[in-house]
Structures are given as C-alpha cells and as structure tokens.
Amino acid sequence: MSNLINTAVQPFKATAFYDGKFIPVTEENLKGQWSVVIFMPAAFTFNCPTEVEDAADHYAEFQKAGAEVYIVTTDTHFSHKVWHETSPAVGKAKFPLVGDPTHQLTRAFGVHIEEEGLALRGTFVINPEGVIKTVEIHDNAIARDVTETLRKLKAAQYVAEHPNEVCPAKWKEGEQTLAPSLDLVGKI
Amino acid sequence: MSNLINTAVQPFKATAFYDGKFIPVTEENLKGQWSVVIFMPAAFTFNCPTEVEDAADHYAEFQKAGAEVYIVTTDTHFSHKVWHETSPAVGKAKFPLVGDPTHQLTRAFGVHIEEEGLALRGTFVINPEGVIKTVEIHDNAIARDVTETLRKLKAAQYVAEHPNEVCPAKWKEGEQTLAPSLDLVGKI
Amino acid sequence: MSNLINTAVQPFKATAFYDGKFIPVTEENLKGQWSVVIFMPAAFTFNCPTEVEDAADHYAEFQKAGAEVYIVTTDTHFSHKVWHETSPAVGKAKFPLVGDPTHQLTRAFGVHIEEEGLALRGTFVINPEGVIKTVEIHDNAIARDVTETLRKLKAAQYVAEHPNEVCPAKWKEGEQTLAPSLDLVGKI
Amino acid sequence: MSNLINTAVQPFKATAFYDGKFIPVTEENLKGQWSVVIFMPAAFTFNCPTEVEDAADHYAEFQKAGAEVYIVTTDTHFSHKVWHETSPAVGKAKFPLVGDPTHQLTRAFGVHIEEEGLALRGTFVINPEGVIKTVEIHDNAIARDVTETLRKLKAAQYVAEHPNEVCPAKWKEGEQTLAPSLDLVGKI
Amino acid sequence: MSNLINTAVQPFKATAFYDGKFIPVTEENLKGQWSVVIFMPAAFTFNCPTEVEDAADHYAEFQKAGAEVYIVTTDTHFSHKVWHETSPAVGKAKFPLVGDPTHQLTRAFGVHIEEEGLALRGTFVINPEGVIKTVEIHDNAIARDVTETLRKLKAAQYVAEHPNEVCPAKWKEGEQTLAPSLDLVGKI
Amino acid sequence: MSNLINTAVQPFKATAFYDGKFIPVTEENLKGQWSVVIFMPAAFTFNCPTEVEDAADHYAEFQKAGAEVYIVTTDTHFSHKVWHETSPAVGKAKFPLVGDPTHQLTRAFGVHIEEEGLALRGTFVINPEGVIKTVEIHDNAIARDVTETLRKLKAAQYVAEHPNEVCPAKWKEGEQTLAPSLDLVGKI
Amino acid sequence: MSNLINTAVQPFKATAFYDGKFIPVTEENLKGQWSVVIFMPAAFTFNCPTEVEDAADHYAEFQKAGAEVYIVTTDTHFSHKVWHETSPAVGKAKFPLVGDPTHQLTRAFGVHIEEEGLALRGTFVINPEGVIKTVEIHDNAIARDVTETLRKLKAAQYVAEHPNEVCPAKWKEGEQTLAPSLDLVGKI
Amino acid sequence: MSNLINTAVQPFKATAFYDGKFIPVTEENLKGQWSVVIFMPAAFTFNCPTEVEDAADHYAEFQKAGAEVYIVTTDTHFSHKVWHETSPAVGKAKFPLVGDPTHQLTRAFGVHIEEEGLALRGTFVINPEGVIKTVEIHDNAIARDVTETLRKLKAAQYVAEHPNEVCPAKWKEGEQTLAPSLDLVGKI
Amino acid sequence: MSNLINTAVQPFKATAFYDGKFIPVTEENLKGQWSVVIFMPAAFTFNCPTEVEDAADHYAEFQKAGAEVYIVTTDTHFSHKVWHETSPAVGKAKFPLVGDPTHQLTRAFGVHIEEEGLALRGTFVINPEGVIKTVEIHDNAIARDVTETLRKLKAAQYVAEHPNEVCPAKWKEGEQTLAPSLDLVGKI
Amino acid sequence: MSNLINTAVQPFKATAFYDGKFIPVTEENLKGQWSVVIFMPAAFTFNCPTEVEDAADHYAEFQKAGAEVYIVTTDTHFSHKVWHETSPAVGKAKFPLVGDPTHQLTRAFGVHIEEEGLALRGTFVINPEGVIKTVEIHDNAIARDVTETLRKLKAAQYVAEHPNEVCPAKWKEGEQTLAPSLDLVGKI
C-alpha cells in the first residue's frame, strides 16, 4: 500500500454545477489557493445532504482561510443541478458540485468502490501547489465533521507558513506550536 | 490508487513495550475488540510525545468504548522502553508501544516514507473482525486531535450495531441518526 | 470488430427504480421473456425524456407482445427515482429505469463513451434465452423511433416461432413471409 | 465490447458492379458525401433481393438527400453482375453492388459470420468525413425497413448542420427539434 | 517452405451444389475412394467454365477409375447453383461444386490468394485414406489439362496397388513399370 | 499452408555439372530467360534416369522456347559427374545437373523430405524475372510427363506476352485463347 | 555468493549524531581517509554498548592511524542521541553514531536481518578511495575485538603504501613483511 | 548484498591431501563437530605458507576445542601434496589441504576472484550443524591472525552452549558474559 | 565449446552399402564391440579414396582388435554403391560405407560444414558401450594416418581392460604403462 | 555439436612459466607463427610429465618448422614453476607452461571437465592467423604421440603454402601430394 500524502493531484477533466452554471474543472483549478475536496457517495441519498449542508454552513470560514471547497460524486453535473434545486440542504451550497461519471477523480484519490461505482467518504486538504497534505476516508456509513477538516486546513496552512514549527496534538488556530530543536530530542 | 477501507489488516509480527514488558503483537491481537492504530514518525521526536500524551489522556474513554490503542513507530521495542522511561509525556501511556523496525506495519497501512524509513501520522479505526473502517493520514508536520478519533470510533460502533441507520454529518454519540428509506431519496 | 448478434448477454448486477421501489436486476431478469434494452446518455438531459416518453406511449404494445422494456443510464437508481418524480415525460414510464454507475451494462453492450462516462443511444432486442437478436446504436444527437423497435421485436418473434420462414424487407406483423427453398435460389 | 459510432471507416479495397461496369471502391469513395452501407448475407438468396429492391425503390430519396447507397456481400463482383442480370428485384438497383470476397468490409464493420463466411444484415449511415453515425445489425432472419434508414440519415444530416440542436424521439424531417440549454436540465 | 505431399487433408466443412441439391461436404467425404480436388478462381469467370467442362467431358473416365471429382471456388453454394443453371459449360458438371466462402479449403490446400479472396488453379489427387499424392498449382492465367490429371491418378493408383514397382517418366496406364532392385542402382 | 506461385525464387548457392565442367549456380542464373527446375530424389536410382532422359529428349523444344532446364538432387556435383558418365540415360543430358547437398534448394522449393534427406519429384516453371508460375509435386513413386511441363511453359509464355488473354482448359500452343471481358462474365 | 572485497561502497544518505549535533553522512564521507564502519544490532541492547565502548577506548589509536570510526544501527539519529546521553558506555563515543532507519546501509553492506529489521555485527575497513578491503561479520551473539580491527587497518594501510610487499600471517605494525619475488615461489 | 551468516554450507565435492593420503571431502565432513575453513589464494605463493604455518602452530588448541581446520585453495590435491612436501611451513600442517579446482567452494563461500581463478583470504567458523557463524574476508595482501579466529571459535561455542548469554566486546574464554534481560535495556 | 569425449553416440538412422547389400545402421550397431567412425567429405573426390584405401589396408588389424570400421559421407548409399564399384581404391573396402544425406551423423559428431553440406575429416574411437573415447578432426585439406588411429584404439582398449593403469606418451601396444599411485605424484 | 576447425582462437589472458620467468600469454601470442597448443589434465600427475617430455624431445623439430609449443593445465603458473623445478621430465621443457586457473582456455578449446575442473588431453594445430586447423582430444587415460602432431603440423603447413594441392592419407613431409582436378573426380 502506498498513499497520497505529499503527491500532486493527477490530471483530470470534469464538469461542475456552480453558481447556476456548468463549468469545467481540472487539476489546474486546484492550484493557486488551498482546496478541500470532499467526496460523497451519491446525489439524492441519505446523509450526503447533511454533509453538504455542514460544509455550506462553514463555507464562510473556508473562504476566510482562502480555501475553495469541492463536493464530488460519480453523478453527472446534470444530476448535481437537479440535486441543488430539489434538496433544501444541498441548495445551500455555494461551492462547485463536481460530477465524476468517468470515475477519474474517485480513482485518482483512491476512493472508488468498484462494485458500486460510487465514492467513499473521502476528504483531502490540498495546498496551493496542488499537493495533498491530509487524507481522511470513511466507510460510507460514518459521516465526517467539517470542523475537524477546518482544523486540519489551518494547521496545514500554519506549518506551510512557518516551516520551522510543528503543530502539537489537537492544535487549534492561535494555540502554541513547537519549534523542533536538537535540545528537545528525547526531552518531551 | 486503491485504499484500505473495508479491507482486513494484513498479517504482521512485531514486539511492543507494554506494561513494563516486551510482548509479541500480530494481526490476531486486532481481532475480538475495536482497535485504534496510531502511527508516529519516530520516538524521541517533537510533537510525537504530545500525540501520545493526548491519546493517554483519553485512554479511559477508549477503554470504556471497548477499544485498545496501539502506538506504532519504526523504532525498536528497546527504544520504546527507553522512550517510555525518559519522556514524561510518553510515560503516561498505558497501551502498547509497538516497534516496527521491519517496516511491515508501515507498509501494510500505507504510511511508510521510503526516503526516511519513518511513518506518516496515520490513524486507523479497526473493527473486531480486523477490518479497517476509517483512515486518516497527515503530512508529519500536522498533528491530530484524538477527540475526533474517538468520535469516529463511536460512530463506527453505532452503525455496526445499528445496520439500518447512518450517522449524519458531525454526529456525536447520543445524537440522532438517519434511517435510510426510499422516501428520503431526493428529499433531504 | 466483432459484434453482439446471437451472443448471450453477459452477467451483470444493477439496481432499478421500478414501480416506486428499488429492485435488483441481473442478466437472469432478461430470460424467460423477450426484452428490449434501451440505453440513454443521462438522466435529466434533453431528448432522453422524449425517448423514455415514446417508449412509455408504446409500452402497452410491448407488453402485449410479451416483452419487457428496460431503460438504462450510467446514473444511480437514486437519480432515476428523482428523474421519475420530477420529469413529466419520464414519470409516464411504468418499466424499470436501471442505474448503471459501475458501467457494467454500457461496457457489456458496447455503448460506453470513455471520455464522458455516459451511454450511447443503443437499443437491443433480446430473446427469452437472453440472446441478442438486433443491435441499433446512434450517435447521441440522433434519437430513435420506438415503432421501428416494435417492428423488429415482432419480426424477431415471428421467425423465432416459424424457423422455416424469413421476413422480407420492411415486413410488418401480419404481412406475408418467405419460406426459403432451393427453388427460390437465384429466382427472386 | 467497443463499437463503431464516431469512428472512421477503415481502409479497404473492393470491386463493385455498378452501372453495367466493374469499378474499384475504397474508403475514399465514402468521403465527400453521405453514404449508406447495407450488408446482405449472400447473392441469390431469399430475402436479400427484397431488401435490395426496398433500397432501390427509395433510391431517389437517398439521392435527393445527397447520399449514395452501397450494397455489400462476400460474393465476387462477377456474382453481383449475374445477380443483377438474373434477379428481377436486384435488377432495379442503380447503386453499386460491392463484392467483398476478401472479407475486409465485413470484418471492418463487425458483421462477419466466421462459420459461414457471410455478412450479417448491417446498415451504417456514414457522414461525408467517412465517420460512422448510426449502426444497425440484425440476425439474418430479420429484415430491415429502409424508411427507418432514411429517417436516421436525415436526422444525422439535420444535427450535423445544426450542431446546437438535437432531434427528439421519432423525429422526422420537418419536425421540431430541441436546443439543449441549462434551463432544460431536469425540466423535460 | 513445406508441402502437402503425403499429408492428410485437414478437417473442413462446406456445402456443395450436387445433383440439384445442396449437400454438406467434409474431409470424411474424401475417404474411402480416390478423389480429385480441383480449385477454380471464381464462378462466372472466363476460363473456369472451360476447365469445368474439360473435367465434365472426362468424368466417365474418373468414375471408371473409382474417383470422385470436386470443383471448389470461394463462392457460395447459392452462386454455384446459379452458375450451373446459367453456364452451358458448367451445366454439364455431374460432380459436386463445392462453395468455400469461409476459405477453409483454399487455406488448407495452400491455394488462397489473400488480396483477392479467391483460389489459385490447384489440382490435388487424394488417395482413399485422405492423403494427398500429387499437387499441381498454376498462376490463374494458365489453365490445366485434365488428361494429365487422369494420367497422374492412374499412376498413383497403380503404385498404390503395386508397392514394389515405380512408374517411369511419362508412364501411361498399361505401360511397363520398373521394379527397384539393388542391381539397377547406377545401371539405368 | 501458403504456396510459391508468384513468389520469387529465394537466394541460393550451388554447384552443377554442366558441359563437362563444374559451374556455380545461383538464383541469378534463373533470371533473364524462362527456367524449368526439375527435382529428382537421388542420383543412381530407379526412375530418375528415365525422367532425366525424358527431359533430354525434349531439350531441343525447351531451348526453342528459350528455356533452360535444371535437374536438381541433394547429391554432390561430384556424384552428378559420375552419374552422367556412368548412366546411359543421364549421359544424354546437355543441361546443368545441380548438386544440392546443403538442401538449400529442396527447402526453398518445398520439396525436401526430412527423414530421407532427399527431394520429392517437383517441377517448377519460372519466368525471366525469377518468379514461379507453376508448381507440380508428386509422391516419389509417381513419375512426371515432360510434355505436360512443355505445355505449361508455353501457356505461361503466351499469357506473359498477351496479358489481356487467358488460356482455356487443355490449351496447347497455337490454339485459341480467351480475352476476358465484362460481357463474358456469366456467359460461358 | 559474491562479496564486497575491493568493491566501492554504494551511494547512501543517512544522518548521524556526532559531536552533539545531527550531521548528514553519505558515501562521500568515506573518501579521503581510511574508515572503519562498525554495524551493531540496535541501540539500548546488551553487548552493543560494550562494543561501542571498546571502539571508544581505542579511538585515539584509530585517529592516530588517520581513520574515522562509524557506528551504524537501524535506529534513528534521534535514538542515537538519547543512547549517547543515557548509556555510560556509549557516552564515551566521540565518533559518529549513524542512524539507518531506511536500511540502505545494512543492505549495501550485506548485514541486514530481514525478519528483525536489524543489523548483524559487521566490521568493514575501507580505504581512502571508498573501497572495502576487509569484511568481518558475526552472528549477533558473538562480539568482536576492536584490537583485531586495528591490526587489519594497519596491515591494509601498510600494503597500500608498500604495493610490492605483503603482510605475513599475524603481522603487527612494525613487524617484517614479505616482498613477493619469483625466487620465493615454492620456497617458503 | 546478502551474506552467509546463519546459512548452511552448500553441498560440494572435493579432494584433500591429508595425513599422506588423498581423501574425499564434502559438506557432510563439516557436520558433527566445529569446523574452521580457511581459504588461501594459491599454493607455492608468498604469505600463504606463513598463514598455514600459523594455523599449524595453533592446531593443538583447535583440536582441544573440538574443531577441525580445513585449508582450501583452487589448486589440485596433487599440487597440495607437492606443496606439503616442498614447503617447510606447509609441511607442518596436520589438517586437510583441500583442492578446489572446480571452484565449487570458492563460489559457495563467496571468495572467488573471477579474473584470477583464485580465492580471497576468507575464514569461516562453522558449527556442528554445518551453519556458518562468522565470516572474515580480506583483500589478498592482508594476512590474518589465527588467534583471533580461535577467539571467535570459542565465543561461538560458548554462546551455543549458553543460549541465554552473550559475549561482550573482546570477550576471551573464561571471561564474564552478559545475560540479556529487560532491566539491562537502555542501562549499559 | 563443449566436446564429445565420454558422451554416448546420439541416436541416428542411416543406410550403408556393405558386402554388396544395403543395410540399415543405427547407434545400436556401435554397441557390443569397439567402433572406428571415419568421416570423409564426399564420394568421388580426391584424397578420400586414399584414406578409404589406407583404412582398407589396415582392416585386418582393426578386425583382429575386435573393432568395426565405418566410413561416413553425406552422400546416399546409392552413391556409395557406385563409388565402391567404380573406384579401385574404395573397392578394397570390406566395411560399411554409410550414407548420411539427412546430416544426422555429421551434426551429431560435430563435423558438419554448413555452407557445403559435407563432412570434415573426423575420426572417432568408440567403446563397446557406444561412448566416444577419442576425437580427431582435420581441415579437409589435411589427411589422416590410419596407423595413429590404430594406436589410439589399442591404447583405449588397454586402459579399458586395465582401469588402474594409464598409457604414457607415444605408448604402443606391448609397451609399458604407468600405474598411478600417490607416490608418483610430483615424482615423474 | 559444432566444432572449432577453421574458427579463430577466442580472446584469453593467462600467465605462463617460461624461460625462468612469469610471462603474460594472450590469443595475440598465437598469431604470426604456427602454434601447437597441448592441454594436460594437471601438474604433478602421472602420464602428463611423459607427454611434456615427449614434446620437449621433439621441440627442435617444432622450432625448425617455425612453430611454438604451449603446454596448458588449469594449475597456476606458481605450480608450473614448481613442477618445472621438481619434475625431471617437465624440467626439459623449454616452451611456455601456461596456467589456466580461470578455465578460460579449457572452455574456449572445449576440453574442460566440469566435474573435475581439469583439462582433457587436447592438441590443437593453429595457423599464423590464429585459426585452428586440427583438433585431437582424448579421454585422459589415453596419451598422445607427438610425432603424429608433427606430421599434422607439416601437412597443414604444406597445404597452406600450396593451396591447389591436398595431402593424401598418411602423407609425410616430402611425399607426393594430389592436385585436385575435374579429371580425378570418380577416378581414384
């Protein structure tokens, strides 16, 4: 088993429903700012809308942190438009709903379920160079908490800006960090 | 890219420092109860002790939930004994500190860093059948929050016991769940 | 290039929205009666609903001929439920709307478009042994006429029941057929 | 299974009986105008002449639509000359009767029957770039209706000329088409 | 280059026009009596009818020698029926006219012309065990003389019955043969 | 099985006894004039001398037709000299007796008998471009008639000079030929 | 089995604890002076400290001979720092303690134990060109005597400086050597 | 690179000069007692006799320790007899001088020099199960000290008899050993 | 390069002219007595007859030694009969003249010349077990001396009967041999 | 089996004892004059010295013929020096005694005995171009007669100088040779 940490997002082509329009999305869109890519199993299902809503409720914070949010399912962008129009929860989303009927994204991010053609619940924090910094994948029955994703995003941003520091366990924005030094080795 | 969700832990052999003794640990130890396997880069380093301490501080809750915690690094069990004896933070740990100098575990869980011989920060919730239910992996500069691991463990346990329900976004123990039904399709 | 005429439908597993419920559909469902399998590019799109409606309008005739109709897209059955509920045209459909998000059916019937993850407009008449007797595939911009599919179905049924006769060009139910004989060779 | 929709006709060399002469035919002949390629099992057989006659009866319409018709069997052009001379039905044909004793065409169009050395009943509408737009193949006992081929040809020609429109189900020349737009998604 | 002398005819399946009927022909038909298999390029062509007629004119002699004659082309048996009915020369044939549209026979006897799908002018004398004893193949512009084939057949039959004798050059039925013996070595 | 008709003779090197001398012979000797290559099993054997004598008796006619005759066995040219000196029949030969102890020629012409190291009775008419036009191979017990070889040579020469004519069955020099034309198709 | 004598040390990258600091070590560090590379199974174990101490006690002599000493284990440099701080024996070491958690060095020097991830007790004397001159490897239960390593180092240095002499058995610094000459062959 | 520690000696067949006779030696001779196998480059050379003499001078000690000594070169046993007879130094040897002209032993023990066909100076201590416990190989210009080999042999024997003890650095027979225990970890 | 000494003659089938008859010869004929197999380039050539004559002149001695002589060329047995009858020298031969037109023998004994199809001058002494004991091969311009072959045969026979003795250089029948013994090693 | 006649000696590197010195010998030494390469099983053995002595006794004749003699064994040049010094027979040798412990020469000349690591008794006459003209190999119990080697050398030299003549059987220097001519074919 290898993993995706510190690897670049592979090239892909997809279409998203965003801001009332269909727009193309590629790996290039994930560069130049921080991105949070959130896979959901399928449109119109049970706890997916609650997760989209959770993300929508915190979208202002993601934006403040300079990060874009992408929801991805293996549905088409046509389905995503209808989902956005018909689901009260999903209708709150102001970020792109990316359709992945070719399975390029689910395969590239390692969240494809072969026997269902759907995605696992995967969340990825990606830096402005398009490099994956955190991976989180759940069995589909177990939903995520977007506040933890926010915490990871901020920790990732902090250490990116302060390369000589590391965030200790459960670090939250504003808390103290650790500056690794020879003296600390074997002393904490 | 494939992933480890819903796959069984591969066979391995390792030695842990636990309860003042050296004990063998294999994939069989991960069966019969819930397990939380937490990889750290290396003993004696900077924020690893804070993460071990964070786990130690919540160990009673993991035990109450019927789960064992395993800390794993690519160090030897000899180093783990000394780490436990010399680090005030690590000294609090009452769970096994597993040595993986053969890299069997880091490779099997997809958290091995080839050019360093060390582990990424990976956390895995494993059910009593030895099957992985959640995966979380960070770049090593970004620490974890063990309370989120506890939340995932409990959600995983809840849906394992209530197969007809799913946990909505940011579900916490005691909160309401969703029972998927045809009627809900397209309605949430 | 080989083709599918006189080959058996390959094994598949899918879920359909049918009669207000989600039902499993496999290659076994295509045996024991005549089937007409109709692929559409995607739910919620432009001329797909008109084709579903065309099929719905002639469904009584297909039923009278003892044939079941299956509409297939690479969408999920969840999308199909919503499609059925929201599209006035599709809402008329009383036959299974089969979801193929795994692409098993589009690949098995040779109608998969790699770069889109969607189906071509393909129509297949299948006999009660699960063997394909007619193939019709269009570029997606060119819609079909379901009355021609009905004509083919009936011709296929006629020659299946009358193995010593063949249907001449543009044969329609009730018209005269030809009985091949040595005497006719070189004489028509 | 893959298919031929939107692929170019492969290179081939054959000889046809046409207008009382033997003429060479290659894939180049299929370029510069629309073509309808109609495979028949064999000369001198039972319902093949009725299908040739059906095509001959509508030849003026094909010509009006700017399309050439090609009948193909695995017989030689010598046989085609005799067939044209001896069959009252085939004698009406004013389009090329292409001999394919090398099986290049039957293999390239996926209509070859290995164990018989003959063609299946296949009809292909090909655009002036030599690209296949519709495929129709029948078990040999089931004849075709050339009026449906004409309808497909015209629909193919219409959308080729009006790239922003699609033909709805059972569209016939002169009827209304659909112009895909975001607003129509999920509304038909 | 290897050759077919003293090898058994390979298995094949074909249909012949014979005695006003269509009959199946396989390699089994070539056993139990002597056979003469004569390939022609194609029905309805130029000097093929003269060769069929030449064989027909000597058919009584072949029959007297206990041998059956088979004419083979890559045309269908349907074409052979029409050829027999329309060609005054071919109409004389009272032996099977074998259709080989699958090219099994032309390939097995090494007389197939790839770029034409037709046979070379090949003649084969086959013994009652189905083993080939003489091979004669011409460029298609060069016709054969069936009296030489008769001479070969009889020489082959003579030495089959008199295994200790050989036929000298230009031996004809009734002429003297040679009995090989040590004394003759170096003396003739 | 493929065959040698219309293929060029492969390169070879051999030594012949000719006109009281040993001369080199290669594929180049077979160009610039018509050649008749006649394989015999072995020097000093039984009916080989009668065949050489038959060729010698007609050598004037071959020469008149501008063709050279080559007798080939797998013996050495040394043996051929002695054969010529000791056999009254072979002594008549005024054409090259080619030795093929390397088996290059027997293999190239497909007349080699593996288990004996000897040639089958093969006769080949070769045009001035070194291309094989007729092939004739017999089981070794069946001798040839050189007058038939002469007839083939002349037919081959006639059609080479008159490319728009073909020789009908049993054509002999001076007889009428056929000029293929569209009108003759299906009429002979 | 091949061996490492007279081969160059392969490229590697590692980090050592040396002189209170972490320093990078590569194969380039082994050039320009003589080196003695000493592998130990693991930090914090039983007789490893006695071997490190033994090397430390003779370090002045190695330095006088112009040689650097490298202790290597598969532990990290972090563990080596703690080892140095906590072990009275190891604390004497004034030479680099090289961490090899990637196993590059143990594999390159052929001392890796697969099933343990640890090193065998191997000692290597390396010349200033980075070429290995002596190899000594023990089962881990058998410790080494560093005075013998010193003797080898000096013999290796002596013959490097006196290419026409060889050291006889048990030669020690200052003793007489042998100058190979033809006269000595067979005489000693 | 792998190594020979704790692997069994591979099967071999050789002839030795021993006790005035030629005797066969195989891997079976190395079982049932401890063995010391000492490779030398070649008979009659320069410092080889001094090493044989060194071994001979300590042979009584090896015998007392229950170990047999084997000298091996790639010379024949014939050469070894003459070497023993003509060299005053080698003449002292009372142990087998094994000839390895087939290079089986030099290859199996990894001491073969391809470009010379000679052995490197390798010494191997082998236990009574035929398993190699220590390896020592020198560039040929650097001779060995047999007293160190004796020390290794005795250490190997001691730990073989006392499996719960290990010999510390520079341990010599009679000195104290270490008994590994958890308490010692990190304390020495 | 490997060689044939002490290998068994490979299976072969050939025909020889012997005692006025044609007889089969296989590897079985070479067993039960000593054999001398003598290859010659070709019958009817220059110094081959002198070598056959040389063998014939000494045949009584070979017979007295219980050995059969076989002359082999790549000619046929037919040529050998004529050679025996026409060559005064070869006519003296009373041993088998083996024909090898299949090249089985020349290839098996390594004396085949590819570009000529002839044998090199090879002589082989073979023991009654069919095992080759001496090999002698010359460039064809260099003839052999059969008295040397006789000497080798007798030496081979002597050591076969006296397994503890060896023949010294230029040993001839009746002369003294050497009995190898340890004492002789290094003393002759 | 192929053989070495008329092939060039392969490149090799060896060391010989010659004229009281050690000298390098390569394939280049075998060019520019005739060479006789004589392999012996091993130094210090039984009949090898008699063969070396036999060669030494005729060395003046070889020199007179302009040929150098090389004795080769798989022993080292060190052994050859001792052999020369201790063997009265070998001490007579004034030509190079080549050591081949790498087995390059025994393998290149096809005289290597795998299971012994020794040479067969092989003798090779090599011309000044380094091309092998005669091969003679014996089972090791059968010694050679160097006078026959001299005879071969002289025959080889004679025909090299007189390319239009061949030596008849048992030709010796000064005797008559044969000039091959057409007239002699079949007459000797």
PDB file of N, CA and C in Angstrom, chain A residues 4 6-12 26-28 30-31 35 37 105 108-109 124-127 129-132:
ATOM      1  N   LEU A   4      -1.231   8.948  -0.671  1.00  0.00           N
ATOM      2  CA  LEU A   4      -1.235  10.148  -1.495  1.00  0.00           C
ATOM      3  C   LEU A   4      -0.593  11.356  -0.814  1.00  0.00           C
ATOM      4  N   ASN A   6       1.611  14.172   0.204  1.00  0.00           N
ATOM      5  CA  ASN A   6       2.735  14.828  -0.464  1.00  0.00           C
ATOM      6  C   ASN A   6       2.918  14.433  -1.929  1.00  0.00           C
ATOM      7  N   THR A   7       1.854  13.901  -2.554  1.00  0.00           N
ATOM      8  CA  THR A   7       1.885  13.694  -4.005  1.00  0.00           C
ATOM      9  C   THR A   7       0.962  14.730  -4.649  1.00  0.00           C
ATOM     10  N   ALA A   8       1.242  15.032  -5.911  1.00  0.00           N
ATOM     11  CA  ALA A   8       0.423  16.012  -6.624  1.00  0.00           C
ATOM     12  C   ALA A   8      -0.855  15.357  -7.125  1.00  0.00           C
ATOM     13  N   VAL A   9      -1.936  16.109  -7.168  1.00  0.00           N
ATOM     14  CA  VAL A   9      -3.197  15.610  -7.723  1.00  0.00           C
ATOM     15  C   VAL A   9      -2.988  15.276  -9.196  1.00  0.00           C
ATOM     16  N   GLN A  10      -3.469  14.116  -9.628  1.00  0.00           N
ATOM     17  CA  GLN A  10      -3.318  13.714 -11.023  1.00  0.00           C
ATOM     18  C   GLN A  10      -4.229  14.533 -11.933  1.00  0.00           C
ATOM     19  N   PRO A  11      -3.837  14.634 -13.218  1.00  0.00           N
ATOM     20  CA  PRO A  11      -4.657  15.397 -14.155  1.00  0.00           C
ATOM     21  C   PRO A  11      -6.053  14.773 -14.300  1.00  0.00           C
ATOM     22  N   PHE A  12      -7.082  15.610 -14.372  1.00  0.00           N
ATOM     23  CA  PHE A  12      -8.443  15.114 -14.585  1.00  0.00           C
ATOM     24  C   PHE A  12      -9.244  16.185 -15.308  1.00  0.00           C
ATOM     25  N   THR A  26     -10.499  21.189 -13.712  1.00  0.00           N
ATOM     26  CA  THR A  26      -9.363  20.283 -13.905  1.00  0.00           C
ATOM     27  C   THR A  26      -8.425  20.443 -12.716  1.00  0.00           C
ATOM     28  N   GLU A  27      -7.317  19.694 -12.748  1.00  0.00           N
ATOM     29  CA  GLU A  27      -6.355  19.765 -11.651  1.00  0.00           C
ATOM     30  C   GLU A  27      -5.780  21.169 -11.539  1.00  0.00           C
ATOM     31  N   GLU A  28      -5.868  21.939 -12.640  1.00  0.00           N
ATOM     32  CA  GLU A  28      -5.336  23.292 -12.590  1.00  0.00           C
ATOM     33  C   GLU A  28      -6.157  24.184 -11.658  1.00  0.00           C
ATOM     34  N   LEU A  30      -7.146  23.416  -8.903  1.00  0.00           N
ATOM     35  CA  LEU A  30      -6.747  23.153  -7.516  1.00  0.00           C
ATOM     36  C   LEU A  30      -5.428  23.828  -7.175  1.00  0.00           C
ATOM     37  N   LYS A  31      -4.925  24.628  -8.067  1.00  0.00           N
ATOM     38  CA  LYS A  31      -3.644  25.286  -7.816  1.00  0.00           C
ATOM     39  C   LYS A  31      -3.842  26.783  -7.604  1.00  0.00           C
ATOM     40  N   SER A  35      -7.272  24.020  -1.328  1.00  0.00           N
ATOM     41  CA  SER A  35      -8.534  23.383  -1.727  1.00  0.00           C
ATOM     42  C   SER A  35      -8.892  22.291  -0.724  1.00  0.00           C
ATOM     43  N   VAL A  37     -11.214  18.959  -0.985  1.00  0.00           N
ATOM     44  CA  VAL A  37     -12.001  18.123  -1.886  1.00  0.00           C
ATOM     45  C   VAL A  37     -12.735  17.086  -1.054  1.00  0.00           C
ATOM     46  N   LEU A 105     -11.805  11.012 -10.945  1.00  0.00           N
ATOM     47  CA  LEU A 105     -11.441  11.572  -9.647  1.00  0.00           C
ATOM     48  C   LEU A 105     -11.497  10.526  -8.538  1.00  0.00           C
ATOM     49  N   ALA A 108      -8.404   8.473  -8.927  1.00  0.00           N
ATOM     50  CA  ALA A 108      -7.158   9.193  -8.650  1.00  0.00           C
ATOM     51  C   ALA A 108      -6.986   9.439  -7.151  1.00  0.00           C
ATOM     52  N   PHE A 109      -8.083   9.642  -6.436  1.00  0.00           N
ATOM     53  CA  PHE A 109      -7.986   9.897  -4.997  1.00  0.00           C
ATOM     54  C   PHE A 109      -8.172   8.623  -4.167  1.00  0.00           C
ATOM     55  N   PHE A 124      -9.867  15.614   1.422  1.00  0.00           N
ATOM     56  CA  PHE A 124      -8.469  15.864   1.124  1.00  0.00           C
ATOM     57  C   PHE A 124      -8.189  17.360   1.236  1.00  0.00           C
ATOM     58  N   VAL A 125      -7.174  17.715   2.023  1.00  0.00           N
ATOM     59  CA  VAL A 125      -6.723  19.103   2.079  1.00  0.00           C
ATOM     60  C   VAL A 125      -5.523  19.216   1.136  1.00  0.00           C
ATOM     61  N   ILE A 126      -5.601  20.169   0.213  1.00  0.00           N
ATOM     62  CA  ILE A 126      -4.612  20.276  -0.862  1.00  0.00           C
ATOM     63  C   ILE A 126      -4.014  21.675  -0.833  1.00  0.00           C
ATOM     64  N   ASN A 127      -2.681  21.761  -0.929  1.00  0.00           N
ATOM     65  CA  ASN A 127      -2.058  23.081  -0.823  1.00  0.00           C
ATOM     66  C   ASN A 127      -2.045  23.798  -2.177  1.00  0.00           C
ATOM     67  N   GLU A 129       0.063  24.353  -4.259  1.00  0.00           N
ATOM     68  CA  GLU A 129       0.858  23.712  -5.313  1.00  0.00           C
ATOM     69  C   GLU A 129       0.143  22.469  -5.869  1.00  0.00           C
ATOM     70  N   GLY A 130      -1.064  22.184  -5.359  1.00  0.00           N
ATOM     71  CA  GLY A 130      -1.792  21.006  -5.833  1.00  0.00           C
ATOM     72  C   GLY A 130      -1.306  19.725  -5.174  1.00  0.00           C
ATOM     73  N   VAL A 131      -0.669  19.847  -4.014  1.00  0.00           N
ATOM     74  CA  VAL A 131      -0.112  18.680  -3.314  1.00  0.00           C
ATOM     75  C   VAL A 131      -0.984  18.335  -2.110  1.00  0.00           C
ATOM     76  N   ILE A 132      -1.279  17.062  -1.967  1.00  0.00           N
ATOM     77  CA  ILE A 132      -2.191  16.600  -0.919  1.00  0.00           C
ATOM     78  C   ILE A 132      -1.472  16.561   0.422  1.00  0.00           C
TER      79      ILE A 132
END
